[in-house]
Every structure is written in structure tokens, then in C-alpha cells.
mmCIF file of C-alpha atoms and ligand atoms in Angstrom:
data_model
loop_
_atom_site.group_PDB
_atom_site.id
_atom_site.type_symbol
_atom_site.label_atom_id
_atom_site.label_comp_id
_atom_site.label_asym_id
_atom_site.label_seq_id
_atom_site.Cartn_x
_atom_site.Cartn_y
_atom_site.Cartn_z
ATOM 1 C CA UNK G 1 158.700 102.289 41.016
ATOM 2 C CA UNK G 2 161.850 101.326 39.112
ATOM 3 C CA UNK G 3 163.756 104.155 37.429
ATOM 4 C CA UNK G 4 165.407 103.662 34.095
ATOM 5 C CA UNK G 5 168.114 105.412 32.089
ATOM 6 C CA UNK G 6 165.817 105.547 29.024
ATOM 7 C CA UNK G 7 162.191 104.809 28.135
ATOM 8 C CA UNK G 8 163.350 102.499 25.355
ATOM 9 C CA UNK G 9 166.550 100.981 24.013
ATOM 10 C CA UNK G 10 166.810 100.057 20.336
ATOM 11 C CA UNK G 11 169.596 97.590 19.520
ATOM 12 C CA UNK G 12 170.851 98.088 15.965
ATOM 13 C CA UNK G 13 170.470 101.031 13.596
ATOM 14 C CA UNK G 14 169.596 99.171 10.385
ATOM 15 C CA UNK G 15 166.235 99.136 8.659
ATOM 16 C CA UNK G 16 164.146 97.886 11.597
ATOM 17 C CA UNK G 17 166.120 99.789 14.265
ATOM 18 C CA UNK G 18 165.767 103.038 12.354
ATOM 19 C CA UNK G 19 161.995 102.674 12.122
ATOM 20 C CA UNK G 20 161.685 101.673 15.782
ATOM 21 C CA UNK G 21 163.715 104.708 16.890
ATOM 22 C CA UNK G 22 161.714 107.082 14.672
ATOM 23 C CA UNK G 23 158.345 105.823 15.869
ATOM 24 C CA UNK G 24 159.254 105.713 19.573
ATOM 25 C CA UNK G 25 160.907 109.158 19.526
ATOM 26 C CA UNK G 26 157.938 110.680 17.709
ATOM 27 C CA UNK G 27 155.653 109.230 20.407
ATOM 28 C CA UNK G 28 157.661 111.204 22.984
ATOM 29 C CA UNK G 29 159.865 108.444 24.412
ATOM 30 C CA UNK G 30 163.499 109.015 25.347
ATOM 31 C CA UNK G 31 165.304 106.460 23.212
ATOM 32 C CA UNK G 32 168.839 105.061 23.282
ATOM 33 C CA UNK G 33 169.948 103.510 20.001
ATOM 34 C CA UNK G 34 172.998 101.240 20.292
ATOM 35 C CA UNK G 35 175.023 100.272 17.244
ATOM 36 C CA UNK G 36 178.025 97.955 17.238
ATOM 37 C CA UNK G 37 179.602 99.519 14.153
ATOM 38 C CA UNK G 38 181.156 102.882 13.444
ATOM 39 C CA UNK G 39 179.315 106.135 12.792
ATOM 40 C CA UNK G 40 178.323 106.863 9.193
ATOM 41 C CA UNK G 41 176.782 110.332 8.808
ATOM 42 C CA UNK G 42 174.503 111.071 5.841
ATOM 43 C CA UNK G 43 176.446 112.689 2.962
ATOM 44 C CA UNK G 44 179.647 113.459 4.924
ATOM 45 C CA UNK G 45 180.725 109.826 5.269
ATOM 46 C CA UNK G 46 179.826 108.557 1.769
ATOM 47 C CA UNK G 47 183.497 108.675 0.904
ATOM 48 C CA UNK G 48 183.328 107.003 -2.523
ATOM 49 C CA UNK G 49 180.068 108.561 -3.721
ATOM 50 C CA UNK G 50 180.242 109.965 -7.245
ATOM 51 C CA UNK G 51 183.826 108.822 -7.841
ATOM 52 C CA UNK G 52 184.842 107.418 -11.208
ATOM 53 C CA UNK G 53 186.917 104.242 -11.627
ATOM 54 C CA UNK G 54 190.027 106.377 -12.227
ATOM 55 C CA UNK G 55 189.617 107.871 -8.748
ATOM 56 C CA UNK G 56 189.462 104.493 -6.981
ATOM 57 C CA UNK G 57 192.159 101.951 -6.146
ATOM 58 C CA UNK G 58 192.327 99.132 -8.725
ATOM 59 C CA UNK G 59 189.880 101.175 -10.850
ATOM 60 C CA UNK G 60 187.094 100.018 -8.594
ATOM 61 C CA UNK G 61 187.667 96.264 -8.668
ATOM 62 C CA UNK G 62 189.343 94.622 -5.726
ATOM 63 C CA UNK G 63 191.957 92.003 -6.754
ATOM 64 C CA UNK G 64 190.344 88.521 -6.608
ATOM 65 C CA UNK G 65 192.971 87.299 -4.109
ATOM 66 C CA UNK G 66 192.048 90.100 -1.729
ATOM 67 C CA UNK G 67 188.356 89.300 -2.103
ATOM 68 C CA UNK G 68 189.016 85.622 -1.331
ATOM 69 C CA UNK G 69 191.145 86.547 1.678
ATOM 70 C CA UNK G 70 188.994 89.243 3.252
ATOM 71 C CA UNK G 71 185.528 89.513 1.689
ATOM 72 C CA UNK G 72 184.236 86.072 0.707
ATOM 73 C CA UNK G 73 181.059 86.567 2.730
ATOM 74 C CA UNK G 74 180.602 90.189 1.805
ATOM 75 C CA UNK G 75 181.152 89.777 -1.909
ATOM 76 C CA UNK G 76 177.619 88.382 -2.080
ATOM 77 C CA UNK G 77 176.506 91.796 -0.952
ATOM 78 C CA UNK G 78 178.645 93.618 -3.510
ATOM 79 C CA UNK G 79 181.731 94.150 -1.380
ATOM 80 C CA UNK G 80 184.026 92.892 -4.117
ATOM 81 C CA UNK G 81 183.666 96.384 -5.565
ATOM 82 C CA UNK G 82 186.319 98.656 -4.134
ATOM 83 C CA UNK G 83 183.961 101.572 -3.714
ATOM 84 C CA UNK G 84 181.949 99.638 -1.131
ATOM 85 C CA UNK G 85 184.296 97.555 1.023
ATOM 86 C CA UNK G 86 184.228 100.131 3.817
ATOM 87 C CA UNK G 87 180.573 99.182 4.426
ATOM 88 C CA UNK G 88 181.341 95.501 5.130
ATOM 89 C CA UNK G 89 183.071 93.472 7.798
ATOM 90 C CA UNK G 90 186.437 92.082 6.813
ATOM 91 C CA UNK G 91 186.039 88.271 7.193
ATOM 92 C CA UNK G 92 189.672 87.771 8.221
ATOM 93 C CA UNK G 93 189.352 90.248 11.074
ATOM 94 C CA UNK G 94 185.793 89.157 11.983
ATOM 95 C CA UNK G 95 185.774 85.396 11.357
ATOM 96 C CA UNK G 96 182.723 83.178 11.753
ATOM 97 C CA UNK G 97 182.712 79.406 11.998
ATOM 98 C CA UNK G 98 180.434 76.764 10.507
ATOM 99 C CA UNK G 99 180.428 73.087 9.669
ATOM 100 C CA UNK G 100 181.880 72.602 6.196
ATOM 101 C CA UNK G 101 178.921 70.428 5.271
ATOM 102 C CA UNK G 102 176.559 73.293 6.129
ATOM 103 C CA UNK G 103 178.155 76.469 4.808
ATOM 104 C CA UNK G 104 176.371 79.790 4.918
ATOM 105 C CA UNK G 105 177.284 83.341 3.994
ATOM 106 C CA UNK G 106 176.604 86.040 6.531
ATOM 107 C CA UNK G 107 176.752 89.465 4.905
ATOM 108 C CA UNK G 108 177.497 91.868 7.760
ATOM 109 C CA UNK G 109 177.411 95.580 7.061
ATOM 110 C CA UNK G 110 178.119 96.570 10.680
ATOM 111 C CA UNK G 111 177.873 100.357 10.893
ATOM 112 C CA UNK G 112 175.279 102.995 11.674
ATOM 113 C CA UNK G 113 172.612 102.355 9.049
ATOM 114 C CA UNK G 114 173.359 98.611 8.856
ATOM 115 C CA UNK G 115 172.120 97.013 5.656
ATOM 116 C CA UNK G 116 169.903 100.000 4.858
ATOM 117 C CA UNK G 117 172.925 101.591 3.174
ATOM 118 C CA UNK G 118 173.648 98.680 0.863
ATOM 119 C CA UNK G 119 170.332 96.886 0.394
ATOM 120 C CA UNK G 120 168.946 96.271 -3.105
ATOM 121 C CA UNK G 121 165.934 98.566 -2.433
ATOM 122 C CA UNK G 122 163.373 96.144 -3.867
ATOM 123 C CA UNK G 123 160.335 96.892 -1.689
ATOM 124 C CA UNK G 124 157.589 94.286 -2.132
ATOM 125 C CA UNK G 125 154.599 93.393 -0.006
ATOM 126 C CA UNK G 126 153.928 89.865 1.122
ATOM 127 C CA UNK G 127 150.504 88.680 0.008
ATOM 128 C CA UNK G 128 147.922 86.723 1.986
ATOM 129 C CA UNK G 129 149.303 83.659 0.147
ATOM 130 C CA UNK G 130 152.666 84.118 1.910
ATOM 131 C CA UNK G 131 151.127 84.720 5.339
ATOM 132 C CA UNK G 132 148.986 81.569 5.005
ATOM 133 C CA UNK G 133 151.612 79.329 3.374
ATOM 134 C CA UNK G 134 152.715 77.504 6.558
ATOM 135 C CA UNK G 135 149.177 76.740 7.575
ATOM 136 C CA UNK G 136 148.161 75.651 4.080
ATOM 137 C CA UNK G 137 151.187 73.360 3.643
ATOM 138 C CA UNK G 138 151.039 72.041 7.225
ATOM 139 C CA UNK G 139 154.567 73.160 8.231
ATOM 140 C CA UNK G 140 155.455 74.814 11.549
ATOM 141 C CA UNK G 141 153.162 77.414 13.055
ATOM 142 C CA UNK G 142 150.837 79.690 11.144
ATOM 143 C CA UNK G 143 151.712 83.381 11.122
ATOM 144 C CA UNK G 144 150.102 85.147 14.096
ATOM 145 C CA UNK G 145 149.120 88.092 11.853
ATOM 146 C CA UNK G 146 147.207 88.309 8.616
ATOM 147 C CA UNK G 147 147.855 90.335 5.482
ATOM 148 C CA UNK G 148 144.825 92.520 6.211
ATOM 149 C CA UNK G 149 146.246 93.421 9.622
ATOM 150 C CA UNK G 150 149.650 94.323 8.172
ATOM 151 C CA UNK G 151 148.407 96.127 5.037
ATOM 152 C CA UNK G 152 147.857 99.554 6.701
ATOM 153 C CA UNK G 153 151.427 99.407 8.042
ATOM 154 C CA UNK G 154 152.781 98.604 4.596
ATOM 155 C CA UNK G 155 150.933 101.699 3.364
ATOM 156 C CA UNK G 156 152.327 103.843 6.183
ATOM 157 C CA UNK G 157 155.911 102.777 5.458
ATOM 158 C CA UNK G 158 155.593 103.003 1.666
ATOM 159 C CA UNK G 159 154.194 106.525 1.785
ATOM 160 C CA UNK G 160 156.844 107.798 4.185
ATOM 161 C CA UNK G 161 159.830 105.987 2.638
ATOM 162 C CA UNK G 162 158.876 106.761 -0.968
ATOM 163 C CA UNK G 163 158.458 103.586 -3.010
ATOM 164 C CA UNK G 164 158.146 103.715 -6.798
ATOM 165 C CA UNK G 165 156.055 101.068 -8.557
ATOM 166 C CA UNK G 166 153.073 100.295 -10.722
ATOM 167 C CA UNK G 167 149.675 99.025 -9.603
ATOM 168 C CA UNK G 168 149.046 95.691 -11.293
ATOM 169 C CA UNK G 169 146.227 93.971 -9.400
ATOM 170 C CA UNK G 170 148.233 90.785 -8.827
ATOM 171 C CA UNK G 171 146.996 88.558 -6.006
ATOM 172 C CA UNK G 172 150.493 87.239 -5.255
ATOM 173 C CA UNK G 173 152.077 90.724 -5.202
ATOM 174 C CA UNK G 174 149.603 93.186 -3.680
ATOM 175 C CA UNK G 175 149.682 96.788 -4.833
ATOM 176 C CA UNK G 176 150.883 99.455 -2.432
ATOM 177 C CA UNK G 177 151.031 103.244 -2.076
ATOM 178 C CA UNK G 178 153.445 104.076 -4.842
ATOM 179 C CA UNK G 179 155.129 106.980 -6.537
ATOM 180 C CA UNK G 180 155.150 106.543 -10.354
ATOM 181 C CA UNK G 181 157.233 103.552 -11.490
ATOM 182 C CA UNK G 182 160.666 103.883 -13.066
ATOM 183 C CA UNK G 183 160.038 103.614 -16.819
ATOM 184 C CA UNK G 184 161.275 100.517 -18.627
ATOM 185 C CA UNK G 185 164.018 100.963 -21.189
ATOM 186 C CA UNK G 186 163.742 99.848 -24.810
ATOM 187 C CA UNK G 187 165.117 96.379 -24.152
ATOM 188 C CA UNK G 188 162.844 95.804 -21.160
ATOM 189 C CA UNK G 189 159.796 96.861 -23.169
ATOM 190 C CA UNK G 190 160.922 94.501 -25.944
ATOM 191 C CA UNK G 191 161.011 91.554 -23.515
ATOM 192 C CA UNK G 192 157.771 92.575 -21.789
ATOM 193 C CA UNK G 193 155.813 92.697 -25.013
ATOM 194 C CA UNK G 194 157.039 89.284 -26.176
ATOM 195 C CA UNK G 195 156.744 87.551 -22.821
ATOM 196 C CA UNK G 196 153.194 88.765 -22.212
ATOM 197 C CA UNK G 197 152.201 87.767 -25.739
ATOM 198 C CA UNK G 198 153.771 84.307 -25.384
ATOM 199 C CA UNK G 199 152.313 83.552 -21.933
ATOM 200 C CA UNK G 200 148.830 85.069 -21.596
ATOM 201 C CA UNK G 201 148.159 86.226 -18.040
ATOM 202 C CA UNK G 202 151.866 86.525 -17.162
ATOM 203 C CA UNK G 203 153.093 90.081 -16.426
ATOM 204 C CA UNK G 204 156.551 91.593 -16.601
ATOM 205 C CA UNK G 205 156.569 94.720 -14.432
ATOM 206 C CA UNK G 206 159.030 97.339 -13.196
ATOM 207 C CA UNK G 207 160.336 96.399 -9.797
ATOM 208 C CA UNK G 208 158.872 98.195 -6.806
ATOM 209 C CA UNK G 209 161.805 100.073 -5.479
ATOM 210 C CA UNK G 210 162.797 102.438 -2.684
ATOM 211 C CA UNK G 211 164.483 104.716 -5.250
ATOM 212 C CA UNK G 212 162.090 107.659 -5.430
ATOM 213 C CA UNK G 213 160.658 109.067 -8.661
ATOM 214 C CA UNK G 214 159.264 112.142 -6.895
ATOM 215 C CA UNK G 215 160.911 114.608 -4.503
ATOM 216 C CA UNK G 216 160.165 114.733 -0.790
ATOM 217 C CA UNK G 217 161.193 118.285 0.108
ATOM 218 C CA UNK G 218 159.690 117.969 3.585
ATOM 219 C CA UNK G 219 162.306 115.256 4.269
ATOM 220 C CA UNK G 220 165.131 117.087 2.429
ATOM 221 C CA UNK G 221 165.191 114.359 -0.244
ATOM 222 C CA UNK G 222 165.269 114.512 -4.036
ATOM 223 C CA UNK G 223 164.206 111.955 -6.608
ATOM 224 C CA UNK G 224 166.614 109.353 -8.000
ATOM 225 C CA UNK G 225 169.060 110.559 -10.666
ATOM 226 C CA UNK G 226 169.618 106.995 -12.001
ATOM 227 C CA UNK G 227 173.345 107.032 -11.268
ATOM 228 C CA UNK G 228 173.452 103.337 -10.238
ATOM 229 C CA UNK G 229 175.804 104.021 -7.363
ATOM 230 C CA UNK G 230 173.347 103.481 -4.546
ATOM 231 C CA UNK G 231 175.429 101.093 -2.438
ATOM 232 C CA UNK G 232 178.012 103.837 -1.902
ATOM 233 C CA UNK G 233 175.397 106.027 -0.159
ATOM 234 C CA UNK G 234 173.259 108.739 -1.783
ATOM 235 C CA UNK G 235 173.508 112.408 -0.843
ATOM 236 C CA UNK G 236 170.206 113.123 -2.615
ATOM 237 C CA UNK G 237 168.557 110.829 -0.077
ATOM 238 C CA UNK G 238 166.872 109.364 -3.138
ATOM 239 C CA UNK G 239 166.721 105.847 -1.738
ATOM 240 C CA UNK G 240 165.455 104.750 1.632
ATOM 241 C CA UNK G 241 168.125 104.305 4.271
ATOM 242 C CA UNK G 242 168.322 104.903 8.004
ATOM 243 C CA UNK G 243 170.560 107.880 7.284
ATOM 244 C CA UNK G 244 168.254 109.534 4.762
ATOM 245 C CA UNK G 245 164.848 108.815 6.312
ATOM 246 C CA UNK G 246 164.367 107.406 9.796
ATOM 247 C CA UNK G 247 167.410 108.792 11.619
ATOM 248 C CA UNK G 248 166.737 112.454 10.673
ATOM 249 C CA UNK G 249 163.115 112.016 11.793
ATOM 250 C CA UNK G 250 164.191 110.536 15.139
ATOM 251 C CA UNK G 251 166.861 113.189 15.679
ATOM 252 C CA UNK G 252 164.385 115.980 14.935
ATOM 253 C CA UNK G 253 162.474 115.103 18.111
ATOM 254 C CA UNK G 254 165.537 115.630 20.353
ATOM 255 C CA UNK G 255 164.513 112.391 22.040
ATOM 256 C CA UNK G 256 167.236 110.222 20.507
ATOM 257 C CA UNK G 257 170.645 109.304 21.894
ATOM 258 C CA UNK G 258 172.648 107.365 19.312
ATOM 259 C CA UNK G 259 175.826 105.606 20.406
ATOM 260 C CA UNK G 260 177.998 103.861 17.821
ATOM 261 C CA UNK G 261 180.822 101.355 18.508
ATOM 262 C CA UNK G 262 178.726 99.758 21.261
ATOM 263 C CA UNK G 263 178.534 95.966 20.996
ATOM 264 C CA UNK G 264 175.487 94.648 22.842
ATOM 265 C CA UNK G 265 176.470 91.344 24.428
ATOM 266 C CA UNK G 266 173.226 90.377 26.180
ATOM 267 C CA UNK G 267 169.903 91.492 27.574
ATOM 268 C CA UNK G 268 169.612 92.083 31.314
ATOM 269 C CA UNK G 269 166.699 90.208 32.910
ATOM 270 C CA UNK G 270 164.933 90.331 36.246
ATOM 271 C CA UNK G 271 163.638 86.814 37.083
ATOM 272 C CA UNK G 272 161.376 88.219 39.836
ATOM 273 C CA UNK G 273 159.386 90.459 37.512
ATOM 274 C CA UNK G 274 160.160 88.287 34.471
ATOM 275 C CA UNK G 275 161.039 91.398 32.510
ATOM 276 C CA UNK G 276 164.008 92.528 30.470
ATOM 277 C CA UNK G 277 165.428 95.530 32.304
ATOM 278 C CA UNK G 278 168.136 96.713 29.922
ATOM 279 C CA UNK G 279 171.227 95.675 27.992
ATOM 280 C CA UNK G 280 174.907 95.115 28.566
ATOM 281 C CA UNK G 281 177.338 96.583 26.059
ATOM 282 C CA UNK G 282 181.069 96.515 25.459
ATOM 283 C CA UNK G 283 182.593 99.651 23.938
ATOM 284 C CA UNK G 284 184.450 98.495 20.812
ATOM 285 C CA UNK G 285 187.219 101.059 21.322
ATOM 286 C CA UNK G 286 187.832 101.016 25.080
ATOM 287 C CA UNK G 287 186.599 97.442 25.784
ATOM 288 C CA UNK G 288 184.762 98.825 28.815
ATOM 289 C CA UNK G 289 181.466 97.136 29.719
ATOM 290 C CA UNK G 290 178.395 99.137 30.677
ATOM 291 C CA UNK G 291 174.759 98.372 31.504
ATOM 292 C CA UNK G 292 171.963 100.658 30.279
ATOM 293 C CA UNK G 293 168.463 100.206 31.680
ATOM 294 C CA UNK G 294 165.115 100.903 30.038
ATOM 295 C CA UNK G 295 161.435 100.087 30.315
ATOM 296 C CA UNK G 296 161.394 98.351 26.932
ATOM 297 C CA UNK G 297 164.047 96.969 24.594
ATOM 298 C CA UNK G 298 163.661 96.626 20.830
ATOM 299 C CA UNK G 299 166.014 93.959 19.478
ATOM 300 C CA UNK G 300 166.728 95.031 15.887
ATOM 301 C CA UNK G 301 170.232 93.642 15.309
ATOM 302 C CA UNK G 302 169.126 91.511 12.277
ATOM 303 C CA UNK G 303 168.028 87.870 12.227
ATOM 304 C CA UNK G 304 171.393 86.287 13.052
ATOM 305 C CA UNK G 305 172.793 88.924 15.410
ATOM 306 C CA UNK G 306 169.542 89.276 17.378
ATOM 307 C CA UNK G 307 169.574 85.499 17.911
ATOM 308 C CA UNK G 308 173.211 85.716 18.974
ATOM 309 C CA UNK G 309 172.314 88.324 21.616
ATOM 310 C CA UNK G 310 169.381 86.204 22.855
ATOM 311 C CA UNK G 311 171.583 83.094 23.090
ATOM 312 C CA UNK G 312 174.038 85.086 25.230
ATOM 313 C CA UNK G 313 171.245 86.283 27.534
ATOM 314 C CA UNK G 314 171.373 83.890 30.484
ATOM 315 C CA UNK G 315 170.349 84.063 34.096
ATOM 316 C CA UNK G 316 173.278 84.446 36.501
ATOM 317 C CA UNK G 317 174.966 81.046 36.797
ATOM 318 C CA UNK G 318 172.651 79.615 34.138
ATOM 319 C CA UNK G 319 173.741 77.728 31.024
ATOM 320 C CA UNK G 320 170.753 78.430 28.888
ATOM 321 C CA UNK G 321 169.215 81.609 27.522
ATOM 322 C CA UNK G 322 166.207 82.859 29.475
ATOM 323 C CA UNK G 323 164.619 83.500 26.074
ATOM 324 C CA UNK G 324 164.824 79.848 25.023
ATOM 325 C CA UNK G 325 161.922 78.167 26.795
ATOM 326 C CA UNK G 326 161.141 76.146 23.647
ATOM 327 C CA UNK G 327 164.717 74.970 23.078
ATOM 328 C CA UNK G 328 164.443 76.176 19.478
ATOM 329 C CA UNK G 329 166.343 79.442 19.782
ATOM 330 C CA UNK G 330 169.094 79.437 17.172
ATOM 331 C CA UNK G 331 167.295 76.948 14.926
ATOM 332 C CA UNK G 332 165.468 77.548 11.655
ATOM 333 C CA UNK G 333 166.777 81.088 11.097
ATOM 334 C CA UNK G 334 166.449 82.704 7.701
ATOM 335 C CA UNK G 335 168.920 85.543 7.238
ATOM 336 C CA UNK G 336 168.480 86.398 3.590
ATOM 337 C CA UNK G 337 167.918 84.398 0.408
ATOM 338 C CA UNK G 338 168.870 86.286 -2.705
ATOM 339 C CA UNK G 339 170.688 86.536 -5.994
ATOM 340 C CA UNK G 340 168.289 84.445 -8.050
ATOM 341 C CA UNK G 341 168.555 85.970 -11.477
ATOM 342 C CA UNK G 342 168.597 85.232 -15.167
ATOM 343 C CA UNK G 343 169.755 87.227 -18.128
ATOM 344 C CA UNK G 344 170.075 87.157 -21.882
ATOM 345 C CA UNK G 345 171.272 89.244 -24.799
ATOM 346 C CA UNK G 346 168.987 90.978 -27.268
ATOM 347 C CA UNK G 347 170.528 91.504 -30.717
ATOM 348 C CA UNK G 348 170.768 95.223 -31.610
ATOM 349 C CA UNK G 349 168.857 94.677 -34.810
ATOM 350 C CA UNK G 350 165.771 93.550 -32.885
ATOM 351 C CA UNK G 351 165.577 96.841 -30.977
ATOM 352 C CA UNK G 352 165.976 99.241 -33.869
HETATM 353 C C1 LIG S 401 173.222 92.762 -0.391
HETATM 354 C C2 LIG S 401 171.830 92.777 0.190
HETATM 355 C C3 LIG S 401 170.759 93.212 -0.587
HETATM 356 C C4 LIG S 401 169.458 93.238 -0.060
HETATM 357 N N1 LIG S 401 168.435 93.679 -0.839
HETATM 358 C C5 LIG S 401 167.167 93.709 -0.359
HETATM 359 C C6 LIG S 401 166.091 94.163 -1.168
HETATM 360 O O1 LIG S 401 166.280 94.544 -2.325
HETATM 361 N N2 LIG S 401 164.834 94.182 -0.638
HETATM 362 C C7 LIG S 401 164.593 93.761 0.653
HETATM 363 O O2 LIG S 401 163.433 93.798 1.084
HETATM 364 N N3 LIG S 401 165.601 93.318 1.441
HETATM 365 C C8 LIG S 401 166.880 93.290 0.971
HETATM 366 N N4 LIG S 401 167.911 92.853 1.762
HETATM 367 C C9 LIG S 401 167.578 92.429 3.117
HETATM 368 C C10 LIG S 401 167.461 93.641 4.046
HETATM 369 O O3 LIG S 401 168.604 94.448 3.899
HETATM 370 C C11 LIG S 401 167.330 93.133 5.484
HETATM 371 O O4 LIG S 401 166.208 92.291 5.579
HETATM 372 C C12 LIG S 401 167.158 94.292 6.465
HETATM 373 O O5 LIG S 401 168.234 95.193 6.389
HETATM 374 C C13 LIG S 401 167.038 93.743 7.871
HETATM 375 O O6 LIG S 401 166.896 94.822 8.744
HETATM 376 P P1 LIG S 401 167.424 94.699 10.221
HETATM 377 O O7 LIG S 401 167.168 96.016 10.859
HETATM 378 O O8 LIG S 401 166.862 93.473 10.825
HETATM 379 O O9 LIG S 401 169.008 94.421 10.078
HETATM 380 P P2 LIG S 401 170.180 95.342 9.548
HETATM 381 O O10 LIG S 401 169.711 96.318 8.548
HETATM 382 O O11 LIG S 401 171.297 94.413 9.175
HETATM 383 O O12 LIG S 401 170.624 96.150 10.851
HETATM 384 C C14 LIG S 401 171.126 95.491 11.991
HETATM 385 C C15 LIG S 401 172.049 96.449 12.716
HETATM 386 O O13 LIG S 401 172.338 95.897 13.994
HETATM 387 C C16 LIG S 401 173.713 96.076 14.270
HETATM 388 N N5 LIG S 401 174.127 95.064 15.240
HETATM 389 C C17 LIG S 401 174.312 93.734 15.024
HETATM 390 N N6 LIG S 401 174.717 93.127 16.152
HETATM 391 C C18 LIG S 401 174.762 94.094 17.108
HETATM 392 C C19 LIG S 401 175.133 94.085 18.489
HETATM 393 N N7 LIG S 401 175.500 92.952 19.119
HETATM 394 N N8 LIG S 401 175.102 95.252 19.164
HETATM 395 C C20 LIG S 401 174.729 96.425 18.543
HETATM 396 N N9 LIG S 401 174.384 96.487 17.241
HETATM 397 C C21 LIG S 401 174.391 95.327 16.541
HETATM 398 C C22 LIG S 401 174.376 95.908 12.903
HETATM 399 O O14 LIG S 401 175.681 96.471 12.884
HETATM 400 C C23 LIG S 401 173.385 96.630 12.000
HETATM 401 O O15 LIG S 401 173.679 98.000 11.887
HETATM 402 C C24 LIG S 401 169.226 92.817 1.273
HETATM 403 C C25 LIG S 401 170.308 92.375 2.056
HETATM 404 C C26 LIG S 401 171.589 92.346 1.528
HETATM 405 C C27 LIG S 401 172.724 91.875 2.380
HETATM 406 S S1 LIG S 402 169.288 106.485 -5.337
HETATM 407 FE FE1 LIG S 402 169.386 107.250 -7.435
HETATM 408 S S2 LIG S 402 170.496 109.175 -7.243
HETATM 409 FE FE2 LIG S 402 170.914 108.015 -5.380
HETATM 410 S S3 LIG S 402 172.795 106.831 -5.792
HETATM 411 FE FE3 LIG S 402 171.055 105.527 -6.316
HETATM 412 S S4 LIG S 402 170.782 105.844 -8.524
HETATM 413 FE FE4 LIG S 402 171.990 107.571 -7.745
#
């Protein structure tokens, strides 16, 4: 029987990698987690947390020329704020290429924790309408899972991560297992009342968010203090991140080996058994290559980077990825659609 270095390898330490490592370690597997970026330890490495503008270069706002030069991609993730640039790739040093007629922005927070450190923390469920949309509209393939099959897993994650929200009974936005919602402020209540009166049946609700409203002492986490500095890291552990939630749980088992600065280049594949047998990495500091073997590999490097690794995974002497039997690998990828917003101003007099 083949022997392996680890029972499982998890590529990437972001939101999905953190959960995979936690679950596998808790089931007793010896797990290697490989992360291309640098180490970021909970609390210790949140170097701008709690700092005021007077304690930051440029009072917390990067000069526009510097943003255009180094952080055009990342500014869509908030990296134009000085207190957060250390969580994003510098575009000039890590360039990507695309056809000018088809531009896209790839926000790459490459470090231990990945995007879990900087995400917006809005934690919504898909509804059965989303899972059935392809089939109903006649596009592509239907989802191989249904909402009812996924719902218990939503509950499991919500309860463990600590999601705050209100139960509303909306078909398009199913209710979950929530801590109490964050209360609306005066202006939000003002809009809610008028909107719901003007459009019967329409609801304005507090967002469902991974900023906790109750403590989780068993996880060493305290509720959100409403400081609005989440994307710098939170020592209270008040929002869900790999660092505050899944990594401590995985480490507690003593089954986890976490290596940072390890760029996975491709999956190793045995054509005889038709199984992935491990991964090849390049150490970002020494440039040395190394192969780690395992019984299973979880590819959690995010939509774009996981595809990149699969495209690089070829049979010896082969031109094409062994994972591309359909010829569609690298097509139709959705990384992240966001920043749809609207705003207005409410005159003071209306609120008093
Ligand atoms: C600014 C912003 C706000 C967002 N807000 C929300 C929100 O409010 N709600 C929501 O649901 N979603 C939000 N998202 C999306 C959410 O963050 C992602 O869907 C989620 O993080 C994806 O998890 P992941 O584990 O696939 O990838 P990531 O969290 O990106 O983790 C991938 C990890 O893999 C590592 N990696 C990549 N390539 C390699 C390699 N070759 N070798 C080794 N490691 C590698 C990366 O460095 C990274 O650490 C937001 C995203 C952004 C950018
Ligand atoms: S989660 Fe709450 S306490 Fe933590 S940084 Fe964000 S606003 Fe502050």
C-alpha cells in the first residue's frame, strides 16, 4: 500500500481552506496546509489595528498616484487605505495580464488567512431559487446539490462562526441560525419605515453578518465592539476569519502542519491509478521545489488561483491539464462580483 507524507493536503488558508483543515483535523487526519503568502498570526500581526489616522502614514490615505501605481486591483478590496495595504498583493510586483477589451480586477490578499481577513463579512444563504436558476433558465448545467441538502451545513457553519441577523421568512433569502441582529440606527429605521410603507411587501433588514453580537468564550472570542476597523484584523475575534475561528480549532487537535510562503505550482498525478498523489510547491524565499504526498488534496486556493493550479497540472510531457477532460477549464470563472451600492442623504430635520 502506498505511504504518504500526510493524510490530507489543503492548498490555501482562506475561508474554504480554514474550514477544510478544521474539519479534517477534528476527524483525526494529519493535515498539511500550504499557503503561498506570509504568516499572519492572530492579534500579534494585526499591525495597524486600533491606530488612529495620526499614527498612520498619510493619515491613513495612500496618495492616489501610489494607488494607481501599485494597488489598482486591490483598491477594490479597500487597499487604497493605508492601514490595509499589507494585506494585499502589490500589482507592480505581482503583475497579471489580460486583454484590454476584457479587463478584470483580481483582488489578491495572499497571506495566511487569505480573504477571510479582509472580507465584507456579509453572510447570506443561497435560496432554492439560486440553486435552481440554471435549470429554470435553461443555461449550463443544473447544480448537483439542492438547497435542502446544503441547509444543514449552512446551519453548522453559522452556529460555529457566529452570524448575526434577523429571521424574516423571505423565500429568496432563507433564514439561518443567527445571533441577535445588529440594531439599525436612527437613519436606517427612518428609511426602513418609509420604504416598507411605500412598497408593501418589500422589507429593509439588517444585513446578516459575521460580526458577532454575542460572545463565544469557548472559542476565546468576544462580541463586536462596532469599531469599523475589521479589515485591519480584530483581536477580539469578533468577526469570522481563519485566524480567529478555524485555524485555532485545527491547531488544537495537534494534527495540523501549516507552512506559509509555499507556492503550490501543480498537483501530482498518477495516471495508472488515476489519482492525485500530492502537490509540488516552490518555497517563496529559497526558490527550492518540493513534493508533498497525501491520500487526498483539497484545492482551496480561491476560484482563480485554484484554476491556475489545475491548468498547470499536466502529465509528464503533456500539453494539457489532466483535469481538463471537457476542455472548459479556465472558462466561465466567477471570482467575485461586488460593490453594487446606492446611498442618499437624510436631512437632519427629518430625524429629529
Ligand atoms: C473585498 C472583498 C470583500 C468580500 N466580502 C464578502 C462578503 O461580504 N460576503 C461574502 O460571502 N463574500 C465576500 N467576499 C468573497 C469571499 O472573501 C471569498 O468568496 C472567499 O474568501 C473565498 O474563499 P477561498 O477559500 O476560496 O479563497 P481565499 O479566501 O482567497 O483563500 C485562498 C488562499 O489560497 C492562497 N493561495 C492562492 N494560490 C495559492 C498557491 N498557488 N499556493 C498556495 N496557496 C495559494 C491565497 O494566498 C489565499 O490565502 C469578499 C471578497 C473581497 C475581495
Ligand atoms: S469585528 Fe467589531 S470589534 Fe472587531 S474590528 Fe470589526 S467592528 Fe471592531
